[in-house]
mmCIF file of C-alpha atoms in Angstrom:
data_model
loop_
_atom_site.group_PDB
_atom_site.id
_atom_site.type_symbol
_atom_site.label_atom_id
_atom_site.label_comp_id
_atom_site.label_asym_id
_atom_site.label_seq_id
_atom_site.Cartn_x
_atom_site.Cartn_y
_atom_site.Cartn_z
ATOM 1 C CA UNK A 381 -2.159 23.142 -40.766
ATOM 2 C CA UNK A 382 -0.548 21.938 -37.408
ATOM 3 C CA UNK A 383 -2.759 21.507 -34.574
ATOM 4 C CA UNK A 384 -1.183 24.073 -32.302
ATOM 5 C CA UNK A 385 -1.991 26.579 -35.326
ATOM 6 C CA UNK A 386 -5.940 25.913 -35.093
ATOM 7 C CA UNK A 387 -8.833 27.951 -33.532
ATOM 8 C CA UNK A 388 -9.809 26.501 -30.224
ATOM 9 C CA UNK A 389 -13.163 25.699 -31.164
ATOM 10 C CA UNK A 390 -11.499 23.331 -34.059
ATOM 11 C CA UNK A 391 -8.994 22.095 -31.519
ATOM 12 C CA UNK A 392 -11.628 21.487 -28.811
ATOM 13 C CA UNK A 393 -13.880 19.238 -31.731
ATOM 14 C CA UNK A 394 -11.137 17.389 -32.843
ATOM 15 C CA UNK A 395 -9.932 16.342 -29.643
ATOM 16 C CA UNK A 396 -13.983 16.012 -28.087
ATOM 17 C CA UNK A 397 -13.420 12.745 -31.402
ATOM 18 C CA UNK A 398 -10.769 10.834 -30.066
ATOM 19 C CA UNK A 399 -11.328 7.286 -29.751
ATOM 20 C CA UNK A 400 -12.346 6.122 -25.596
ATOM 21 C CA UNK A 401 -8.880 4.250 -24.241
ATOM 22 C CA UNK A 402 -9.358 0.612 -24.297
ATOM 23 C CA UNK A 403 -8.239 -1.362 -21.367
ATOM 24 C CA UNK A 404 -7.875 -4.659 -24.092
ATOM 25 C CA UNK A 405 -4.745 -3.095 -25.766
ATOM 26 C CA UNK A 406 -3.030 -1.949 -22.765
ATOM 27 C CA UNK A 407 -3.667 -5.400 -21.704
ATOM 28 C CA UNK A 408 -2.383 -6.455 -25.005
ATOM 29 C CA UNK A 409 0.804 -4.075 -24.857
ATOM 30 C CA UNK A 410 1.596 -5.335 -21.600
ATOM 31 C CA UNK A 411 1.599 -9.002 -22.437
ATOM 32 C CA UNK A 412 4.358 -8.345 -24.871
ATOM 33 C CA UNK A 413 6.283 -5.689 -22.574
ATOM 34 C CA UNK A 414 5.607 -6.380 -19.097
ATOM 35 C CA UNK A 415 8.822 -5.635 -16.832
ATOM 36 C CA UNK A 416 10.542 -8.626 -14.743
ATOM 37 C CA UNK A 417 10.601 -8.049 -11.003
ATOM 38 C CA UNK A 418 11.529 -9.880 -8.597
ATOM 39 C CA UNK A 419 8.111 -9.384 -6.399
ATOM 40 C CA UNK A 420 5.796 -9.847 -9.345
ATOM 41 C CA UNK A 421 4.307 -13.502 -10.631
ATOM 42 C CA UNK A 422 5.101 -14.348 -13.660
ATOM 43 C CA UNK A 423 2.580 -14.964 -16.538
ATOM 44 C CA UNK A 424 0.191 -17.476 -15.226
ATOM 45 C CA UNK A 425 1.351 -17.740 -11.962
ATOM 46 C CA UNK A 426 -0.458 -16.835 -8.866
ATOM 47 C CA UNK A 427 0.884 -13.647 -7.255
ATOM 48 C CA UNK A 428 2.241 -14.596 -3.654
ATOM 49 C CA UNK A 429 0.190 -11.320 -1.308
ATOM 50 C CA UNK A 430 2.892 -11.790 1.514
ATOM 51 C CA UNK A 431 5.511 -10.663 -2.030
ATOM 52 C CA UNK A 432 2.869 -8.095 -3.330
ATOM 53 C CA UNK A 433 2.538 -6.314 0.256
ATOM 54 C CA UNK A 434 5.826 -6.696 0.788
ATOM 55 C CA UNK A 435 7.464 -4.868 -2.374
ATOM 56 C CA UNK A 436 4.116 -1.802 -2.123
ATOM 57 C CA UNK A 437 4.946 -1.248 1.149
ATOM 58 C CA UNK A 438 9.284 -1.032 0.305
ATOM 59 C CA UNK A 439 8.063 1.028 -3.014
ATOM 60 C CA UNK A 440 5.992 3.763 -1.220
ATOM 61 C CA UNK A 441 8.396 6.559 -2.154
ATOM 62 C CA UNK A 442 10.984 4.865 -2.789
ATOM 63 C CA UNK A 443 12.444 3.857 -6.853
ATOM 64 C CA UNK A 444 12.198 0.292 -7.950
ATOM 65 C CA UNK A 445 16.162 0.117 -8.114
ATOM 66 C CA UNK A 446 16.730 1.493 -4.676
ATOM 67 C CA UNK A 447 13.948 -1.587 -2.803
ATOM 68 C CA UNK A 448 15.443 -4.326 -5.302
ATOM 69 C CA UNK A 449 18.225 -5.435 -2.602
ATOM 70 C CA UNK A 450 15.996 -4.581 0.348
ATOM 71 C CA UNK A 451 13.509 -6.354 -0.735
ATOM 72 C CA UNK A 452 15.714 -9.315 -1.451
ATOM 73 C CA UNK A 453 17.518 -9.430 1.949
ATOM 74 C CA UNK A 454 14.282 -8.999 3.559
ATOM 75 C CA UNK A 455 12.642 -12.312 1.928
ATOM 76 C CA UNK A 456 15.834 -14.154 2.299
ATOM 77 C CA UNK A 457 15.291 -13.319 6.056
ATOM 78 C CA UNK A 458 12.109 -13.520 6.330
ATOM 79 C CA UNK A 459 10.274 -15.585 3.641
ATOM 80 C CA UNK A 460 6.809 -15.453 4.862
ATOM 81 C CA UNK A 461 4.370 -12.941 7.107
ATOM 82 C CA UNK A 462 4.582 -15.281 9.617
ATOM 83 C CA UNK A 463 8.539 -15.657 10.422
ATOM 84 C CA UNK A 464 8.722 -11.319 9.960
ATOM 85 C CA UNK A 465 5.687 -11.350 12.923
ATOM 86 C CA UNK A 466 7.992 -13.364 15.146
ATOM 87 C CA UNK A 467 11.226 -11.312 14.500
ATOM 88 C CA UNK A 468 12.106 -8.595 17.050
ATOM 89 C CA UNK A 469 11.160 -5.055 15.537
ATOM 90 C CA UNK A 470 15.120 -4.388 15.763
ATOM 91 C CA UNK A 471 16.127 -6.740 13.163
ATOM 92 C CA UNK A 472 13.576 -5.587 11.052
ATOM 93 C CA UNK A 473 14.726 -1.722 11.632
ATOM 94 C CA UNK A 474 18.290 -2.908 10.894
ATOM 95 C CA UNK A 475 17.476 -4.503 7.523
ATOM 96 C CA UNK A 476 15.232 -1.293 6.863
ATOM 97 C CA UNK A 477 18.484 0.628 7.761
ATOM 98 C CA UNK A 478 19.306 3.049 4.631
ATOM 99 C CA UNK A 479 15.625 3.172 2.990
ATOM 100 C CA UNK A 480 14.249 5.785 5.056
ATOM 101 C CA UNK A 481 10.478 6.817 5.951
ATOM 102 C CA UNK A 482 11.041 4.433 8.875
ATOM 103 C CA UNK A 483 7.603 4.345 10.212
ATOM 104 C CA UNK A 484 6.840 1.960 7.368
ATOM 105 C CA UNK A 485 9.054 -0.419 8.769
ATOM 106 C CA UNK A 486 7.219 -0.201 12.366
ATOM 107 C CA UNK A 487 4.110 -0.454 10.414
ATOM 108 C CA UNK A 488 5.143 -3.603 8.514
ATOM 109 C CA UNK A 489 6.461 -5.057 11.667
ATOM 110 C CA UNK A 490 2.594 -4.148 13.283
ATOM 111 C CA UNK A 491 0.989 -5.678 10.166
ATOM 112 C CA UNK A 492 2.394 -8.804 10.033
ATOM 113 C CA UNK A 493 1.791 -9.959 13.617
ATOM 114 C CA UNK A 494 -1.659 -8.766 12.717
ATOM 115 C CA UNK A 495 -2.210 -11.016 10.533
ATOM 116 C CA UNK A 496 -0.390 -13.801 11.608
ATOM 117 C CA UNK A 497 -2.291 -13.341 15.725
ATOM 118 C CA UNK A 498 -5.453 -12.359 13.918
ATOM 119 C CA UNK A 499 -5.989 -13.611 10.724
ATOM 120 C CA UNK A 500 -4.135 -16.842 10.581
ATOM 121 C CA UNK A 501 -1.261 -15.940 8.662
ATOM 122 C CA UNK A 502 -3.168 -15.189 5.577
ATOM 123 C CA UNK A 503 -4.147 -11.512 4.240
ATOM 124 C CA UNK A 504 -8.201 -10.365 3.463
ATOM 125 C CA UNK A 505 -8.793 -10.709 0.379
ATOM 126 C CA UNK A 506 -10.519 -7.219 -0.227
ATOM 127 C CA UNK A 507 -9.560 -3.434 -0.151
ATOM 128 C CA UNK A 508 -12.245 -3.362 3.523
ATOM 129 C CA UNK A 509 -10.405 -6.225 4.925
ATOM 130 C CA UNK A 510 -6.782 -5.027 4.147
ATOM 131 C CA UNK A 511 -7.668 -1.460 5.187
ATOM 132 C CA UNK A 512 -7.743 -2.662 8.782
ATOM 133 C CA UNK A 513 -4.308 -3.379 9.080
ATOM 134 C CA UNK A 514 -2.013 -1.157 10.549
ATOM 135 C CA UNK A 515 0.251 0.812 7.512
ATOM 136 C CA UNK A 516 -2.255 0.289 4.337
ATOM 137 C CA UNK A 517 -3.779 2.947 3.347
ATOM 138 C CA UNK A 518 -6.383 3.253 0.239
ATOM 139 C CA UNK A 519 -3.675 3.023 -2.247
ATOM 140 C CA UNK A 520 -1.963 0.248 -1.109
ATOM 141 C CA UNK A 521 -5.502 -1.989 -0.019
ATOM 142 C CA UNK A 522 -6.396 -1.158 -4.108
ATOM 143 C CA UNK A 523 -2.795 -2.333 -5.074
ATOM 144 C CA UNK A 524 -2.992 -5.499 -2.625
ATOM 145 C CA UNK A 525 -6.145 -6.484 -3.578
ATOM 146 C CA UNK A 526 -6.126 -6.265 -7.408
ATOM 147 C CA UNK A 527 -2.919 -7.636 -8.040
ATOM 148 C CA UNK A 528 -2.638 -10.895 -5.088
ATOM 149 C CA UNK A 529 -6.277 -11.516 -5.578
ATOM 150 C CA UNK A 530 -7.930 -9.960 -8.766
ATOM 151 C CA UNK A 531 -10.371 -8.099 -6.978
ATOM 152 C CA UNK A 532 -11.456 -4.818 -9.269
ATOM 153 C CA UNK A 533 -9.499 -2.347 -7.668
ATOM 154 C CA UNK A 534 -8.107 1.171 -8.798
ATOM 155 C CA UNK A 535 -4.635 1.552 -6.970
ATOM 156 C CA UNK A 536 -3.348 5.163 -8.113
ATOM 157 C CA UNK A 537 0.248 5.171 -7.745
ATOM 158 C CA UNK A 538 2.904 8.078 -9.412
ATOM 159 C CA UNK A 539 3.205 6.703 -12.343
ATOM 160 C CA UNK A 540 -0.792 6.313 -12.769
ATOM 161 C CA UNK A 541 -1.536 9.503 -11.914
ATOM 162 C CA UNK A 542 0.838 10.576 -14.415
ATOM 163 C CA UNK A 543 -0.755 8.855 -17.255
ATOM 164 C CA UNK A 544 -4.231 9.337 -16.079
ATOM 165 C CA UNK A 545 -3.314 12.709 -16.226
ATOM 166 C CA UNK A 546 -2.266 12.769 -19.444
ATOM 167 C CA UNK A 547 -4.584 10.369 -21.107
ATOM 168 C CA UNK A 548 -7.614 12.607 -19.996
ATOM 169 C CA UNK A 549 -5.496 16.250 -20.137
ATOM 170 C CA UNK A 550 -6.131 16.553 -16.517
ATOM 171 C CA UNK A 551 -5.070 20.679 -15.836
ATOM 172 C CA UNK A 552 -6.353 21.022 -12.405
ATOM 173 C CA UNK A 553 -3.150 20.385 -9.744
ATOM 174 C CA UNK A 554 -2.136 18.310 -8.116
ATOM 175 C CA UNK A 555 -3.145 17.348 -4.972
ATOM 176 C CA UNK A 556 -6.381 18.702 -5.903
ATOM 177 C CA UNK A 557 -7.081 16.764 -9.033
ATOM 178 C CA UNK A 558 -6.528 13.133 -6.681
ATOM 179 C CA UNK A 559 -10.355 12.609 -6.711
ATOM 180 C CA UNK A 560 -10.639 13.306 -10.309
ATOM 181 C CA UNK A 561 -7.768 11.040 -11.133
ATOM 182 C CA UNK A 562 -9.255 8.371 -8.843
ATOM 183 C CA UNK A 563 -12.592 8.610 -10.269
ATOM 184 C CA UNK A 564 -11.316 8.656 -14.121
ATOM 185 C CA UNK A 565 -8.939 5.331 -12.857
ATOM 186 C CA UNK A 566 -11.983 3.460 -11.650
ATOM 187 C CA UNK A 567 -14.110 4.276 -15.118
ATOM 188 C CA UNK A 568 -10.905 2.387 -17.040
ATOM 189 C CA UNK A 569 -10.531 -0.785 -15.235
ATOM 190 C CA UNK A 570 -11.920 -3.484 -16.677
ATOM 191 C CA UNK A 571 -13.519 -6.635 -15.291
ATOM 192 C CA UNK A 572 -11.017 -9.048 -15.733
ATOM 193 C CA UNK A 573 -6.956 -9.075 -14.993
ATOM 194 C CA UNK A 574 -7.572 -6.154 -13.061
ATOM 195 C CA UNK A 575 -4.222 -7.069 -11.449
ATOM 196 C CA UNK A 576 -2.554 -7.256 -14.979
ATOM 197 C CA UNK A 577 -3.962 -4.068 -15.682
ATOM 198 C CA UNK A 578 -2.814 -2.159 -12.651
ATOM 199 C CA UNK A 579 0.958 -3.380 -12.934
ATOM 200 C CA UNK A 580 -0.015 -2.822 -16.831
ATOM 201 C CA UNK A 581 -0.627 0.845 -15.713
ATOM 202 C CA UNK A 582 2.154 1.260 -13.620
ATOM 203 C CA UNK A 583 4.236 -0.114 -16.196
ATOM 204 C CA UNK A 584 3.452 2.628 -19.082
ATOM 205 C CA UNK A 585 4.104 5.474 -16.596
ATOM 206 C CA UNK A 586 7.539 3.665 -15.510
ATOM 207 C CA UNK A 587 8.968 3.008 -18.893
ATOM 208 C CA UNK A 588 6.589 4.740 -21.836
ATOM 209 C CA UNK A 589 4.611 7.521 -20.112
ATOM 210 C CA UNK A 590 7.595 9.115 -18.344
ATOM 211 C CA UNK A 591 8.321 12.536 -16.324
ATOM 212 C CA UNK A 592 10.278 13.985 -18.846
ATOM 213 C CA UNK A 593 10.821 12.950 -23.187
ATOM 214 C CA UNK A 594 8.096 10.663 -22.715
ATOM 215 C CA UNK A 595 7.867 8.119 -25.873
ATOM 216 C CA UNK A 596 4.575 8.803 -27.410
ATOM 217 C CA UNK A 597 5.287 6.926 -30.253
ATOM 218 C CA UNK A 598 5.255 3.739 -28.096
ATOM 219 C CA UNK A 599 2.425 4.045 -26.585
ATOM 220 C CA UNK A 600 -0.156 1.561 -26.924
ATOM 221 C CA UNK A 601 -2.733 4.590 -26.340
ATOM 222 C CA UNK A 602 -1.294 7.548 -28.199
ATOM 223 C CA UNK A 603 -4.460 8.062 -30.428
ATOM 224 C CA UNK A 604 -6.729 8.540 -27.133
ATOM 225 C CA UNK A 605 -4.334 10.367 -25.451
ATOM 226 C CA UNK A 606 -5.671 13.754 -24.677
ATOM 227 C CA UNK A 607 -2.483 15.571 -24.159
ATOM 228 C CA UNK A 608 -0.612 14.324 -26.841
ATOM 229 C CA UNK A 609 -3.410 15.105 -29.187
ATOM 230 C CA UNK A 610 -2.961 18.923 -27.387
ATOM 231 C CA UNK A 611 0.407 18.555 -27.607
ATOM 232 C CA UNK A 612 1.037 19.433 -23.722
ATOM 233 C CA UNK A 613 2.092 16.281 -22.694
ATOM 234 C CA UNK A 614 5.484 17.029 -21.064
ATOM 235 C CA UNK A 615 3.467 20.022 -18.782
ATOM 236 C CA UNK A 616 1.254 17.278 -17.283
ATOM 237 C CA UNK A 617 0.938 16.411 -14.312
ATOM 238 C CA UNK A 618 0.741 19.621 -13.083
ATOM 239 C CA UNK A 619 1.500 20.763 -8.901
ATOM 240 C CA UNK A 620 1.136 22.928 -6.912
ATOM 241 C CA UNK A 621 3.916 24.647 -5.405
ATOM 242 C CA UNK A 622 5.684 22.579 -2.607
ATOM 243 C CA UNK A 623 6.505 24.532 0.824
ATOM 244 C CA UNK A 624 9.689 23.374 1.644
ATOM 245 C CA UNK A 625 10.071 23.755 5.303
ATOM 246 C CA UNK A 626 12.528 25.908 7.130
ATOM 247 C CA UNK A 627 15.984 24.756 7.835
ATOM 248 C CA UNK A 628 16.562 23.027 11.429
ATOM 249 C CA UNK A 629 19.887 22.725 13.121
ATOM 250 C CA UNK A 630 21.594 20.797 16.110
ATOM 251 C CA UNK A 631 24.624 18.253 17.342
ATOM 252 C CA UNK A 632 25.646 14.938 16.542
ATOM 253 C CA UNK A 633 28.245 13.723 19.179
ATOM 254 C CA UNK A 634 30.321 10.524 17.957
ATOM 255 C CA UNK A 635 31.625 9.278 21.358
ATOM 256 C CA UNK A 636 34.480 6.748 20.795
ATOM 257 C CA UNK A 637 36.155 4.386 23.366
ATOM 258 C CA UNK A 638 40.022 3.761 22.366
ATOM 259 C CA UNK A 639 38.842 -0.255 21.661
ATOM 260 C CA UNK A 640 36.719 1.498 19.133
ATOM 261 C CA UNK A 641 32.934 1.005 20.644
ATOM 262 C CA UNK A 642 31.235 3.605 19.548
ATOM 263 C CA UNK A 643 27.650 5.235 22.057
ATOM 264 C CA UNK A 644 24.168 4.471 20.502
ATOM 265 C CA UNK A 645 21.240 5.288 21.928
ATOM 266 C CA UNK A 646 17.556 4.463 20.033
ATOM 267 C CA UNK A 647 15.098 6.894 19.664
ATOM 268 C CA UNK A 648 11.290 7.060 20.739
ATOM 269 C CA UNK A 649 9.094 4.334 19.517
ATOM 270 C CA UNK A 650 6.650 7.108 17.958
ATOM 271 C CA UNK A 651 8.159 10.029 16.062
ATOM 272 C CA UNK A 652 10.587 10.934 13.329
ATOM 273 C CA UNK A 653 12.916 7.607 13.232
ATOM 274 C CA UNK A 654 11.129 6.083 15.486
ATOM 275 C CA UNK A 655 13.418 2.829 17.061
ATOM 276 C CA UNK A 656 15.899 3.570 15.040
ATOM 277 C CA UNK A 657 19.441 4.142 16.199
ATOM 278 C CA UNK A 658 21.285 7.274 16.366
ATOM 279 C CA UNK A 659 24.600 8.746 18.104
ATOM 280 C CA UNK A 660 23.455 11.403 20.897
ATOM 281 C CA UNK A 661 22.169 14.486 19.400
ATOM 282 C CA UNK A 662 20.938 17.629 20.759
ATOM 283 C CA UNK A 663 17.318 18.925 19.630
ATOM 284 C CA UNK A 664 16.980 19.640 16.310
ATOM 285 C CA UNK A 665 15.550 23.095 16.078
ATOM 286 C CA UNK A 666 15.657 26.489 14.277
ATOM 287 C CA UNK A 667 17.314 28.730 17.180
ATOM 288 C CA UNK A 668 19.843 26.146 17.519
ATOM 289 C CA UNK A 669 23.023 27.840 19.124
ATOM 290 C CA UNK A 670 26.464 26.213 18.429
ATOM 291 C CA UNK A 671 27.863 28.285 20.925
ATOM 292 C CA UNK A 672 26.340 25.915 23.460
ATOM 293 C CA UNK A 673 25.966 23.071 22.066
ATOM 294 C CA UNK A 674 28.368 21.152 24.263
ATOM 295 C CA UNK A 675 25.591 21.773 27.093
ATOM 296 C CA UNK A 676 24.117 18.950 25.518
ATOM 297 C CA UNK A 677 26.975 16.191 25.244
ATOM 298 C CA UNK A 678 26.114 12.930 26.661
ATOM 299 C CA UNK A 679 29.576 12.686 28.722
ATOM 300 C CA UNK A 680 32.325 14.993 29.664
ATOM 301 C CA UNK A 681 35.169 14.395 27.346
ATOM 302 C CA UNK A 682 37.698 16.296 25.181
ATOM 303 C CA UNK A 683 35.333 16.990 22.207
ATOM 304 C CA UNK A 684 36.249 18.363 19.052
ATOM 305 C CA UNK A 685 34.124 20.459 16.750
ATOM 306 C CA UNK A 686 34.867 18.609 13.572
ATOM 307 C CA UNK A 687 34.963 21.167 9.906
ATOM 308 C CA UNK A 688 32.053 21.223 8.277
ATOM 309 C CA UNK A 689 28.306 20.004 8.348
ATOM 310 C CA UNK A 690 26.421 16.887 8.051
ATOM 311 C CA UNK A 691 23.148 18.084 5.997
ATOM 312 C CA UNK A 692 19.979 15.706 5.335
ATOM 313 C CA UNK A 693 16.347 16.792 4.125
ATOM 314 C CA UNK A 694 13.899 14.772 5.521
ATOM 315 C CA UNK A 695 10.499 14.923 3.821
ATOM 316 C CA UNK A 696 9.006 18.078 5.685
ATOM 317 C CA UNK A 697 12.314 19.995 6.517
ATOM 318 C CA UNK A 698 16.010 20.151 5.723
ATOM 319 C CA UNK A 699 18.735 19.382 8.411
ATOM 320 C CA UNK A 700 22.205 20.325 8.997
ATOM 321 C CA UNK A 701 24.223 18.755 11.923
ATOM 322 C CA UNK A 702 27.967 19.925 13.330
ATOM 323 C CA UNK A 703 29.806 16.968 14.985
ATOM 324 C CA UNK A 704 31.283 16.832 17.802
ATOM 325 C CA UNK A 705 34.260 13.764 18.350
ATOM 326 C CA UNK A 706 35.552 12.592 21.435
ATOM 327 C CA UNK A 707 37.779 9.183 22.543
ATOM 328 C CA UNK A 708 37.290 7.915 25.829
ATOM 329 C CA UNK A 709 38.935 5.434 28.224
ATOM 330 C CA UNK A 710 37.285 1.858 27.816
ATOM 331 C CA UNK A 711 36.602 1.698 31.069
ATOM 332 C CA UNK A 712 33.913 4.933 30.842
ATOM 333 C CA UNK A 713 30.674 3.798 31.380
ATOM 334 C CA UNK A 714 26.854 4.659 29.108
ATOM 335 C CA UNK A 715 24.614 6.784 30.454
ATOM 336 C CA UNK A 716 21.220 5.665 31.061
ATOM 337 C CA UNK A 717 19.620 4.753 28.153
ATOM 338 C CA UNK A 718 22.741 4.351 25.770
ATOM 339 C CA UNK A 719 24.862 1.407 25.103
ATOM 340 C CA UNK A 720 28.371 0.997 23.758
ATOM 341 C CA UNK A 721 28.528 -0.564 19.869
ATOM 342 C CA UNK A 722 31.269 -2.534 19.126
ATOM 343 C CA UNK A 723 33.213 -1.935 15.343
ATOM 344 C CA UNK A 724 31.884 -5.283 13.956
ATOM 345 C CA UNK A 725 28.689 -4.492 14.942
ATOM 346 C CA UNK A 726 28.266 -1.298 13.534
ATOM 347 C CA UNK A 727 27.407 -2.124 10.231
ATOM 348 C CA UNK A 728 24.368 -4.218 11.097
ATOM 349 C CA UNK A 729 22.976 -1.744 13.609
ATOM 350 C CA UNK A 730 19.691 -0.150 12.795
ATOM 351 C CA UNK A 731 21.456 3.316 11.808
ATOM 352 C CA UNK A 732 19.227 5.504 9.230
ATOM 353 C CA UNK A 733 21.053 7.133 6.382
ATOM 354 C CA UNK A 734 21.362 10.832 8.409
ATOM 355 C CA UNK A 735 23.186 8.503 11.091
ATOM 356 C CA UNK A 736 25.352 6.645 8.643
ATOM 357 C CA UNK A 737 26.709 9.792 7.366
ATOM 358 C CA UNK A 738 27.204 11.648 10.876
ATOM 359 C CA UNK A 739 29.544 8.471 11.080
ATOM 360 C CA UNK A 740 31.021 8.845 7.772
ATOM 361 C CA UNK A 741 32.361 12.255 8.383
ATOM 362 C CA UNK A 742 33.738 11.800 11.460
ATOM 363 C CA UNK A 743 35.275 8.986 9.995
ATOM 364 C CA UNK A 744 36.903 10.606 6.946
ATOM 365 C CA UNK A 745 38.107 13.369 10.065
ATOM 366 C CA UNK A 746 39.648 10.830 11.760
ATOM 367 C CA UNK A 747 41.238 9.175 8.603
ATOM 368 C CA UNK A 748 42.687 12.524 7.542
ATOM 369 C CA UNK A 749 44.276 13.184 11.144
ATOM 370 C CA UNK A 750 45.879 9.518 11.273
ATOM 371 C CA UNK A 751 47.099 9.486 7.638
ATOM 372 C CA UNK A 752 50.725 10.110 7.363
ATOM 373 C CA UNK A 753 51.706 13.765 6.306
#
């Protein structure tokens, strides 16, 4: 008899006799299958915590594959806390440029001249001292602290929660079941290697214990796994419906001199994008009215309503944008506040992706005008 064709009470018993996970073989599991990356030590080496807070910081919603590069050309630039404190914040925006959630990068920016003014260049060694610095929250103090310095720390990342989830048959929602998860996380980690056995843990979810087709058969703890043995593992994690919210609308207005400089202005410190760059925009709002939209171009020009929209979704709202093009003589002067961008300079400005593709279509507009018929 299959287990999905048993009573509940048998189903319940057989499942209450599982054996407890043991931290030892996915300790064990991990020694043979641990993933190469480029921010984590290699067996017997001493992790680096300027590389571990580094790469958690880059990796807070964001794939391994996507920070990879980033996280390269960041320690080629800056190769320890101390030369990122003494950068200008716009250099570090500009190599943040493309990876998005920007307030991370102010935050990085914050927390390494914190420690280099405050704490001598070198990061506490615990989850209380690294929760003082500015961007590190619980998850990433647990994260810092286990894996640099082997303190016993629970970090609960995606892929943790995931097979925390699962291991246990965890049926509440998510975010609700975050404490429970948490508290079940602590109850596994062992003494020792706590670092190994956090990356051990993120490991499983990235490569064994995945979303979707996850390979049971792999993994080191499919006999205690409670959702295997209930055969729901592909419904687990479970969430609670996401409120997407609603659409908001507005201008981008590419302003182009005939030498090709192009009008930048930077945004507010604090905010959405915060010190990044952006071409002039109007507000970004709900009621937005095309009709008037050229009420709120930065210069008086010949502008042209280019086809079509630029659309982004940011992490609380989607976005559409029409753009506006105009050329201008090179000897029109920037408003207050803006500045004129030359071509060559472009590329390393600190443009987010929503920018970058505002620029992109007016681009391909221009491209299709010029090209010969």
């Amino acid at each position: 008899m299959s287990l999905a064709a048993k009573s509940p009470r048998k189903k319940t018993a057989e499942l209450s006799r599982r054996p407890a996970p043991d931290a030892a073989e996915l300790l064990q599991w991990y020694d043979r299958q641990r993933r190469v990356l480029p921010w984590r030590a290699r067996a017997g080496e001493t992790a680096d915590p300027y590389r571990v807070w580094l790469s958690e910081i880059m990796l807070q919603q964001t794939t391994v594959k996507a920070v990879a590069p980033y996280y390269a050309r960041f320690l080629e630039r800056f190769p320890s806390v101390s030369a990122l404190a003494a950068a200008p914040l716009e250099d570090v925006l500009r190599l943040w440029a493309g990876l998005g959630y920007y307030a991370r990068a102010r935050n990085l920016h914050a927390c390494a001249r914190t420690v280099a003014e405050q704490h001598a260049g070198r990061f506490p060694d615990t989850e209380e001292g690294l929760r003082t610095l500015p961007g590190i929250g619980a998850y990433t103090a647990a994260a810092i602290a286990a894996i640099a310095f082997d303190r016993r720390a629970s970090p609960v990342d995606g892929n943790i929660e995931r097979v925390i989830t699962r291991l246990f048959a965890v049926h509440d929602a998510l975010p609700g079941a975050k404490p429970r998860i948490r508290s079940l996380a602590e109850q596994l980690t062992p003494q020792c290697r706590t670092g190994d056995f956090a990356q051990a843990m993120m490991d499983l979810g990235a490569t064994i214990c995945t979303p979707k087709a996850p390979a049971c058969v792999l993994c080191p703890w499919s006999v205690p796994c409670a959702a295997r043995a209930g055969g729901d593992q592909e419904s687990l994690p479970r969430k609670a419906e996401k409120k997407t919210g609603a659409l908001r609308r507005g201008a981008a207005f590419v302003a182009q001199r005939k030498d090709g400089f192009v009008l930048l202005r930077t945004r507010p410190e604090k905010g959405l994008l915060g010190g990044m760059s952006e071409v002039p925009t109007t507000e970004w709002t709900r009621a937005f009215d095309e009709a008037s939209a050229l009420h709120g171009a930065p210069l008086k020009g010949a502008w042209r309503r280019l086809p079509g929209v630029v659309a982004h979704v940011f992490t609380h709202f989607p976005l559409e944008l029409v753009v506006f093009a105009a050329r201008l003589p090179n000897r029109t002067n920037a408003p207050a506040g803006m500045r004129w961008v030359a071509p060559c300079d472009l590329e390393q400005a600190a443009l987010p992706s929503l920018m970058r593709k505002v620029m992109l279509h007016q681009a391909a507009e221009r491209d299709s005008i010029d090209r010969p018929r």
